[in-house]
Amino acid sequence: MVYQPRTIAFLSEVFHPAIPPDPRPVQRLHNQMFEAGEPAYSSFAVTPVGPVLSNPVAHPGASSQVAFLNDRVQFREELGSLTHEGFAHRVFEVLGAAAPLRGIQVVTGQQVTLRSLINPRAYKDARAFLREGMFGFEDQTRALGREPQLYGLRMVFPPHKEETNAYSLRIESYNNDVRSLFIEVQGTFGPTLVTRGLEPLEQNVLNAYRFLIDRALPFVARFDARQQA
């Protein structure tokens, strides 16, 4: 692997037809998790947006939760220790248990977002990497009147004949650490019938991660070398 990415956030929104808000099915799901042993989430709460299952977190800004909204199930793992395989399997397992309790028969779509950090090899400052290595800027930013403190790039890849999934890619410098490059991959995936199994939801998370590893990182690496004078 060209880089060792440090993934700081896994997000997945699983969309379904709107259903009335009712915390009781989610409470039953929570009880089932404890009866089975090793529950994915330790706490249950009813919030203004819907019932939420969550875990305690040790760091400011961290989160580990799944929220059951009226038209989607929203998974969020930030600044934790869960791997991409673990997150993918959690989405599959929790949705598989929640769907019959909440009467969900079809998943209308899924959006997966991964946020990772890497360190460029040839630059100590990610801003310099983007400005000089990737964008090839010299003095063009003088026209803006002041030097930017954050550089970034966003690309969108719509569906096409060979690949029906859509992806977007953000590459930016990172305010919390000038050495780190922030990379966000967002994948959008189509519908899934619950009766045919929810394995596609797990695979979609893995596919988004493969986009990061197989496409985004090699793209970045093409620019990660100092230009010879």
mmCIF file of C-alpha atoms in Angstrom:
data_model
loop_
_atom_site.group_PDB
_atom_site.id
_atom_site.type_symbol
_atom_site.label_atom_id
_atom_site.label_comp_id
_atom_site.label_asym_id
_atom_site.label_seq_id
_atom_site.Cartn_x
_atom_site.Cartn_y
_atom_site.Cartn_z
ATOM 1 C CA MET A 1 0.000 0.000 0.000
ATOM 2 C CA VAL A 2 1.337 3.447 -0.929
ATOM 3 C CA TYR A 3 0.095 5.038 2.325
ATOM 4 C CA GLN A 4 -1.243 3.837 5.652
ATOM 5 C CA PRO A 5 -4.582 5.692 5.922
ATOM 6 C CA ARG A 6 -5.888 6.611 9.356
ATOM 7 C CA THR A 7 -9.654 6.519 8.998
ATOM 8 C CA ILE A 8 -11.212 8.945 11.462
ATOM 9 C CA ALA A 9 -14.897 8.547 10.520
ATOM 10 C CA PHE A 10 -17.250 5.910 9.129
ATOM 11 C CA LEU A 11 -20.774 7.084 8.269
ATOM 12 C CA SER A 12 -23.638 5.267 6.587
ATOM 13 C CA GLU A 13 -27.187 6.385 5.930
ATOM 14 C CA VAL A 14 -29.561 3.601 4.918
ATOM 15 C CA PHE A 15 -32.751 5.052 3.407
ATOM 16 C CA HIS A 16 -36.209 3.468 3.495
ATOM 17 C CA PRO A 17 -39.842 4.571 2.982
ATOM 18 C CA ALA A 18 -40.994 6.852 5.797
ATOM 19 C CA ILE A 19 -42.500 5.116 8.822
ATOM 20 C CA PRO A 20 -44.110 6.640 11.935
ATOM 21 C CA PRO A 21 -41.638 7.321 14.745
ATOM 22 C CA ASP A 22 -41.965 4.630 17.404
ATOM 23 C CA PRO A 23 -39.161 3.924 19.891
ATOM 24 C CA ARG A 24 -40.579 0.567 21.032
ATOM 25 C CA PRO A 25 -39.154 -1.553 18.172
ATOM 26 C CA VAL A 26 -35.715 -0.034 18.749
ATOM 27 C CA GLN A 27 -35.984 -0.724 22.478
ATOM 28 C CA ARG A 28 -36.831 -4.361 21.660
ATOM 29 C CA LEU A 29 -33.787 -4.452 19.377
ATOM 30 C CA HIS A 30 -31.637 -3.153 22.215
ATOM 31 C CA ASN A 31 -33.004 -5.812 24.559
ATOM 32 C CA GLN A 32 -32.327 -8.535 21.973
ATOM 33 C CA MET A 33 -28.719 -7.390 21.655
ATOM 34 C CA PHE A 34 -28.155 -7.754 25.398
ATOM 35 C CA GLU A 35 -29.892 -11.133 25.544
ATOM 36 C CA ALA A 36 -27.627 -12.390 22.735
ATOM 37 C CA GLY A 37 -24.480 -11.122 24.515
ATOM 38 C CA GLU A 38 -21.813 -8.648 23.361
ATOM 39 C CA PRO A 39 -24.263 -5.922 22.207
ATOM 40 C CA ALA A 40 -23.080 -3.559 19.478
ATOM 41 C CA TYR A 41 -24.428 -0.603 21.491
ATOM 42 C CA SER A 42 -24.740 -0.246 25.252
ATOM 43 C CA SER A 43 -27.228 2.639 25.601
ATOM 44 C CA PHE A 44 -30.754 3.377 24.381
ATOM 45 C CA ALA A 45 -32.277 6.866 24.319
ATOM 46 C CA VAL A 46 -35.271 8.609 22.786
ATOM 47 C CA THR A 47 -34.306 11.933 21.196
ATOM 48 C CA PRO A 48 -36.331 14.599 19.345
ATOM 49 C CA VAL A 49 -35.223 13.140 15.979
ATOM 50 C CA GLY A 50 -35.814 9.510 16.913
ATOM 51 C CA PRO A 51 -34.519 6.631 19.053
ATOM 52 C CA VAL A 52 -30.732 6.253 19.256
ATOM 53 C CA LEU A 53 -28.444 3.408 20.283
ATOM 54 C CA SER A 54 -24.959 4.495 21.338
ATOM 55 C CA ASN A 55 -21.712 3.639 23.082
ATOM 56 C CA PRO A 56 -19.702 5.795 25.504
ATOM 57 C CA VAL A 57 -16.697 7.514 23.901
ATOM 58 C CA ALA A 58 -13.336 8.465 25.363
ATOM 59 C CA HIS A 59 -12.325 11.424 23.200
ATOM 60 C CA PRO A 60 -13.902 14.844 22.514
ATOM 61 C CA GLY A 61 -15.636 14.829 19.145
ATOM 62 C CA ALA A 62 -15.876 11.037 19.036
ATOM 63 C CA SER A 63 -19.168 9.215 18.485
ATOM 64 C CA SER A 64 -20.458 5.667 18.210
ATOM 65 C CA GLN A 65 -24.160 5.499 17.505
ATOM 66 C CA VAL A 66 -27.006 4.523 15.237
ATOM 67 C CA ALA A 67 -30.068 6.797 14.961
ATOM 68 C CA PHE A 68 -33.418 5.501 13.719
ATOM 69 C CA LEU A 69 -35.051 8.415 11.900
ATOM 70 C CA ASN A 70 -38.396 8.360 10.118
ATOM 71 C CA ASP A 71 -36.897 7.725 6.649
ATOM 72 C CA ARG A 72 -33.402 6.367 7.318
ATOM 73 C CA VAL A 73 -31.094 4.567 9.716
ATOM 74 C CA GLN A 74 -27.985 6.645 10.349
ATOM 75 C CA PHE A 75 -24.761 4.955 11.521
ATOM 76 C CA ARG A 76 -21.898 7.080 12.828
ATOM 77 C CA GLU A 77 -18.465 6.000 14.102
ATOM 78 C CA GLU A 78 -15.972 8.826 14.593
ATOM 79 C CA LEU A 79 -12.519 8.804 16.199
ATOM 80 C CA GLY A 80 -12.972 5.243 17.408
ATOM 81 C CA SER A 81 -11.174 1.923 16.987
ATOM 82 C CA LEU A 82 -13.663 0.162 14.681
ATOM 83 C CA THR A 83 -12.158 -1.085 11.397
ATOM 84 C CA HIS A 84 -13.867 -0.710 8.028
ATOM 85 C CA GLU A 85 -14.697 -4.436 8.092
ATOM 86 C CA GLY A 86 -16.158 -4.091 11.568
ATOM 87 C CA PHE A 87 -18.231 -1.078 10.582
ATOM 88 C CA ALA A 88 -19.500 -2.817 7.430
ATOM 89 C CA HIS A 89 -20.566 -5.874 9.422
ATOM 90 C CA ARG A 90 -22.226 -3.730 12.088
ATOM 91 C CA VAL A 91 -24.387 -2.026 9.437
ATOM 92 C CA PHE A 92 -25.392 -5.441 8.084
ATOM 93 C CA GLU A 93 -26.145 -7.005 11.467
ATOM 94 C CA VAL A 94 -28.038 -4.088 13.008
ATOM 95 C CA LEU A 95 -30.163 -3.507 9.896
ATOM 96 C CA GLY A 96 -30.858 -7.214 9.609
ATOM 97 C CA ALA A 97 -32.222 -7.266 13.162
ATOM 98 C CA ALA A 98 -34.010 -3.880 12.968
ATOM 99 C CA ALA A 99 -35.794 -4.334 9.630
ATOM 100 C CA PRO A 100 -38.421 -6.885 10.758
ATOM 101 C CA LEU A 101 -39.007 -5.062 14.045
ATOM 102 C CA ARG A 102 -39.628 -1.739 12.262
ATOM 103 C CA GLY A 103 -41.432 -3.215 9.247
ATOM 104 C CA ILE A 104 -38.785 -2.151 6.728
ATOM 105 C CA GLN A 105 -39.249 -4.143 3.517
ATOM 106 C CA VAL A 106 -37.045 -2.243 1.102
ATOM 107 C CA VAL A 107 -33.902 -0.149 1.352
ATOM 108 C CA THR A 108 -34.309 2.636 -1.198
ATOM 109 C CA GLY A 109 -30.633 3.611 -1.158
ATOM 110 C CA GLN A 110 -27.472 3.835 0.903
ATOM 111 C CA GLN A 111 -24.830 6.521 1.294
ATOM 112 C CA VAL A 112 -21.446 5.632 2.765
ATOM 113 C CA THR A 113 -18.896 8.273 3.827
ATOM 114 C CA LEU A 114 -15.312 7.523 4.852
ATOM 115 C CA ARG A 115 -12.912 10.186 6.163
ATOM 116 C CA SER A 116 -9.228 9.378 6.377
ATOM 117 C CA LEU A 117 -5.875 11.061 6.945
ATOM 118 C CA ILE A 118 -2.549 10.310 5.279
ATOM 119 C CA ASN A 119 0.871 11.942 5.396
ATOM 120 C CA PRO A 120 2.443 12.891 2.044
ATOM 121 C CA ARG A 121 5.890 11.337 1.646
ATOM 122 C CA ALA A 122 7.703 14.187 -0.112
ATOM 123 C CA TYR A 123 6.184 17.117 1.813
ATOM 124 C CA LYS A 124 6.059 17.905 5.524
ATOM 125 C CA ASP A 125 3.157 20.332 4.990
ATOM 126 C CA ALA A 126 0.012 19.050 3.250
ATOM 127 C CA ARG A 127 -0.779 22.597 2.108
ATOM 128 C CA ALA A 128 2.530 22.732 0.249
ATOM 129 C CA PHE A 129 1.802 19.321 -1.254
ATOM 130 C CA LEU A 130 -1.526 20.511 -2.653
ATOM 131 C CA ARG A 131 -0.295 23.953 -3.687
ATOM 132 C CA GLU A 132 2.945 22.849 -5.353
ATOM 133 C CA GLY A 133 2.757 19.120 -5.969
ATOM 134 C CA MET A 134 -0.858 18.639 -7.023
ATOM 135 C CA PHE A 135 -2.051 22.049 -8.256
ATOM 136 C CA GLY A 136 1.272 23.379 -9.525
ATOM 137 C CA PHE A 137 0.611 26.874 -8.171
ATOM 138 C CA GLU A 138 3.459 29.385 -8.231
ATOM 139 C CA ASP A 139 2.397 32.977 -7.531
ATOM 140 C CA GLN A 140 -1.154 32.712 -8.895
ATOM 141 C CA THR A 141 -2.720 32.973 -5.437
ATOM 142 C CA ARG A 142 -1.401 36.542 -5.117
ATOM 143 C CA ALA A 143 -4.432 37.612 -7.148
ATOM 144 C CA LEU A 144 -6.571 36.622 -4.147
ATOM 145 C CA GLY A 145 -4.886 39.215 -1.934
ATOM 146 C CA ARG A 146 -3.919 36.777 0.830
ATOM 147 C CA GLU A 147 -2.502 33.283 1.134
ATOM 148 C CA PRO A 148 -5.082 30.495 1.624
ATOM 149 C CA GLN A 149 -4.741 28.463 4.803
ATOM 150 C CA LEU A 150 -6.672 25.491 3.412
ATOM 151 C CA TYR A 151 -6.403 23.993 -0.061
ATOM 152 C CA GLY A 152 -8.780 21.433 -1.466
ATOM 153 C CA LEU A 153 -10.186 19.573 -4.423
ATOM 154 C CA ARG A 154 -13.577 17.929 -4.986
ATOM 155 C CA MET A 155 -14.447 15.505 -7.768
ATOM 156 C CA VAL A 156 -17.756 13.762 -8.528
ATOM 157 C CA PHE A 157 -18.077 10.465 -10.386
ATOM 158 C CA PRO A 158 -21.688 9.832 -11.506
ATOM 159 C CA PRO A 159 -22.973 6.356 -12.416
ATOM 160 C CA HIS A 160 -22.160 4.975 -15.855
ATOM 161 C CA LYS A 161 -22.735 1.765 -17.820
ATOM 162 C CA GLU A 162 -19.974 -0.273 -16.199
ATOM 163 C CA GLU A 163 -20.583 0.987 -12.649
ATOM 164 C CA THR A 164 -23.982 2.017 -11.355
ATOM 165 C CA ASN A 165 -22.689 3.459 -8.070
ATOM 166 C CA ALA A 166 -21.807 7.134 -7.707
ATOM 167 C CA TYR A 167 -18.777 8.443 -5.819
ATOM 168 C CA SER A 168 -17.470 11.811 -4.722
ATOM 169 C CA LEU A 169 -13.925 12.532 -3.573
ATOM 170 C CA ARG A 170 -12.598 15.389 -1.435
ATOM 171 C CA ILE A 171 -8.887 15.985 -0.918
ATOM 172 C CA GLU A 172 -7.972 18.825 1.446
ATOM 173 C CA SER A 173 -5.344 20.046 3.848
ATOM 174 C CA TYR A 174 -6.273 19.428 7.486
ATOM 175 C CA ASN A 175 -6.512 22.281 9.961
ATOM 176 C CA ASN A 176 -5.803 20.105 12.998
ATOM 177 C CA ASP A 177 -2.439 18.896 11.654
ATOM 178 C CA VAL A 178 -0.530 20.591 8.815
ATOM 179 C CA ARG A 179 1.293 17.344 8.028
ATOM 180 C CA SER A 180 -1.914 15.418 7.319
ATOM 181 C CA LEU A 181 -3.934 15.279 4.131
ATOM 182 C CA PHE A 182 -7.689 14.830 4.586
ATOM 183 C CA ILE A 183 -9.422 12.467 2.147
ATOM 184 C CA GLU A 184 -13.185 11.901 2.075
ATOM 185 C CA VAL A 185 -14.846 9.273 -0.095
ATOM 186 C CA GLN A 186 -18.625 9.239 -0.375
ATOM 187 C CA GLY A 187 -20.374 6.411 -2.186
ATOM 188 C CA THR A 188 -24.060 6.361 -3.178
ATOM 189 C CA PHE A 189 -25.675 2.992 -3.817
ATOM 190 C CA GLY A 190 -29.028 1.772 -5.107
ATOM 191 C CA PRO A 191 -31.992 -0.077 -3.570
ATOM 192 C CA THR A 192 -31.998 -3.451 -1.829
ATOM 193 C CA LEU A 193 -34.946 -5.725 -1.078
ATOM 194 C CA VAL A 194 -34.853 -6.929 2.520
ATOM 195 C CA THR A 195 -36.263 -10.357 1.541
ATOM 196 C CA ARG A 196 -33.208 -10.946 -0.681
ATOM 197 C CA GLY A 197 -30.803 -10.292 2.170
ATOM 198 C CA LEU A 198 -28.917 -7.228 3.328
ATOM 199 C CA GLU A 199 -25.432 -8.407 2.396
ATOM 200 C CA PRO A 200 -25.245 -5.603 -0.233
ATOM 201 C CA LEU A 201 -25.257 -3.034 2.592
ATOM 202 C CA GLU A 202 -22.095 -4.578 4.030
ATOM 203 C CA GLN A 203 -20.501 -4.862 0.596
ATOM 204 C CA ASN A 204 -21.275 -1.219 -0.188
ATOM 205 C CA VAL A 205 -19.160 -0.100 2.780
ATOM 206 C CA LEU A 206 -16.333 -2.353 1.622
ATOM 207 C CA ASN A 207 -16.653 -0.993 -1.937
ATOM 208 C CA ALA A 208 -16.360 2.580 -0.694
ATOM 209 C CA TYR A 209 -13.212 1.629 1.201
ATOM 210 C CA ARG A 210 -11.795 -0.061 -1.911
ATOM 211 C CA PHE A 211 -12.381 3.204 -3.789
ATOM 212 C CA LEU A 212 -10.204 4.926 -1.189
ATOM 213 C CA ILE A 213 -7.435 2.317 -1.337
ATOM 214 C CA ASP A 214 -7.461 1.376 -5.031
ATOM 215 C CA ARG A 215 -8.283 4.727 -6.637
ATOM 216 C CA ALA A 216 -7.975 7.750 -4.350
ATOM 217 C CA LEU A 217 -4.606 6.918 -2.772
ATOM 218 C CA PRO A 218 -2.874 5.962 -6.058
ATOM 219 C CA PHE A 219 -4.189 9.210 -7.545
ATOM 220 C CA VAL A 220 -2.653 11.216 -4.692
ATOM 221 C CA ALA A 221 0.618 9.301 -4.983
ATOM 222 C CA ARG A 222 1.060 10.440 -8.603
ATOM 223 C CA PHE A 223 1.733 13.980 -7.307
ATOM 224 C CA ASP A 224 3.707 13.066 -4.201
ATOM 225 C CA ALA A 225 7.236 13.780 -5.435
ATOM 226 C CA ARG A 226 9.328 16.928 -5.372
ATOM 227 C CA GLN A 227 9.824 18.512 -8.765
ATOM 228 C CA GLN A 228 13.450 18.600 -9.855
ATOM 229 C CA ALA A 229 14.869 22.054 -10.478
#
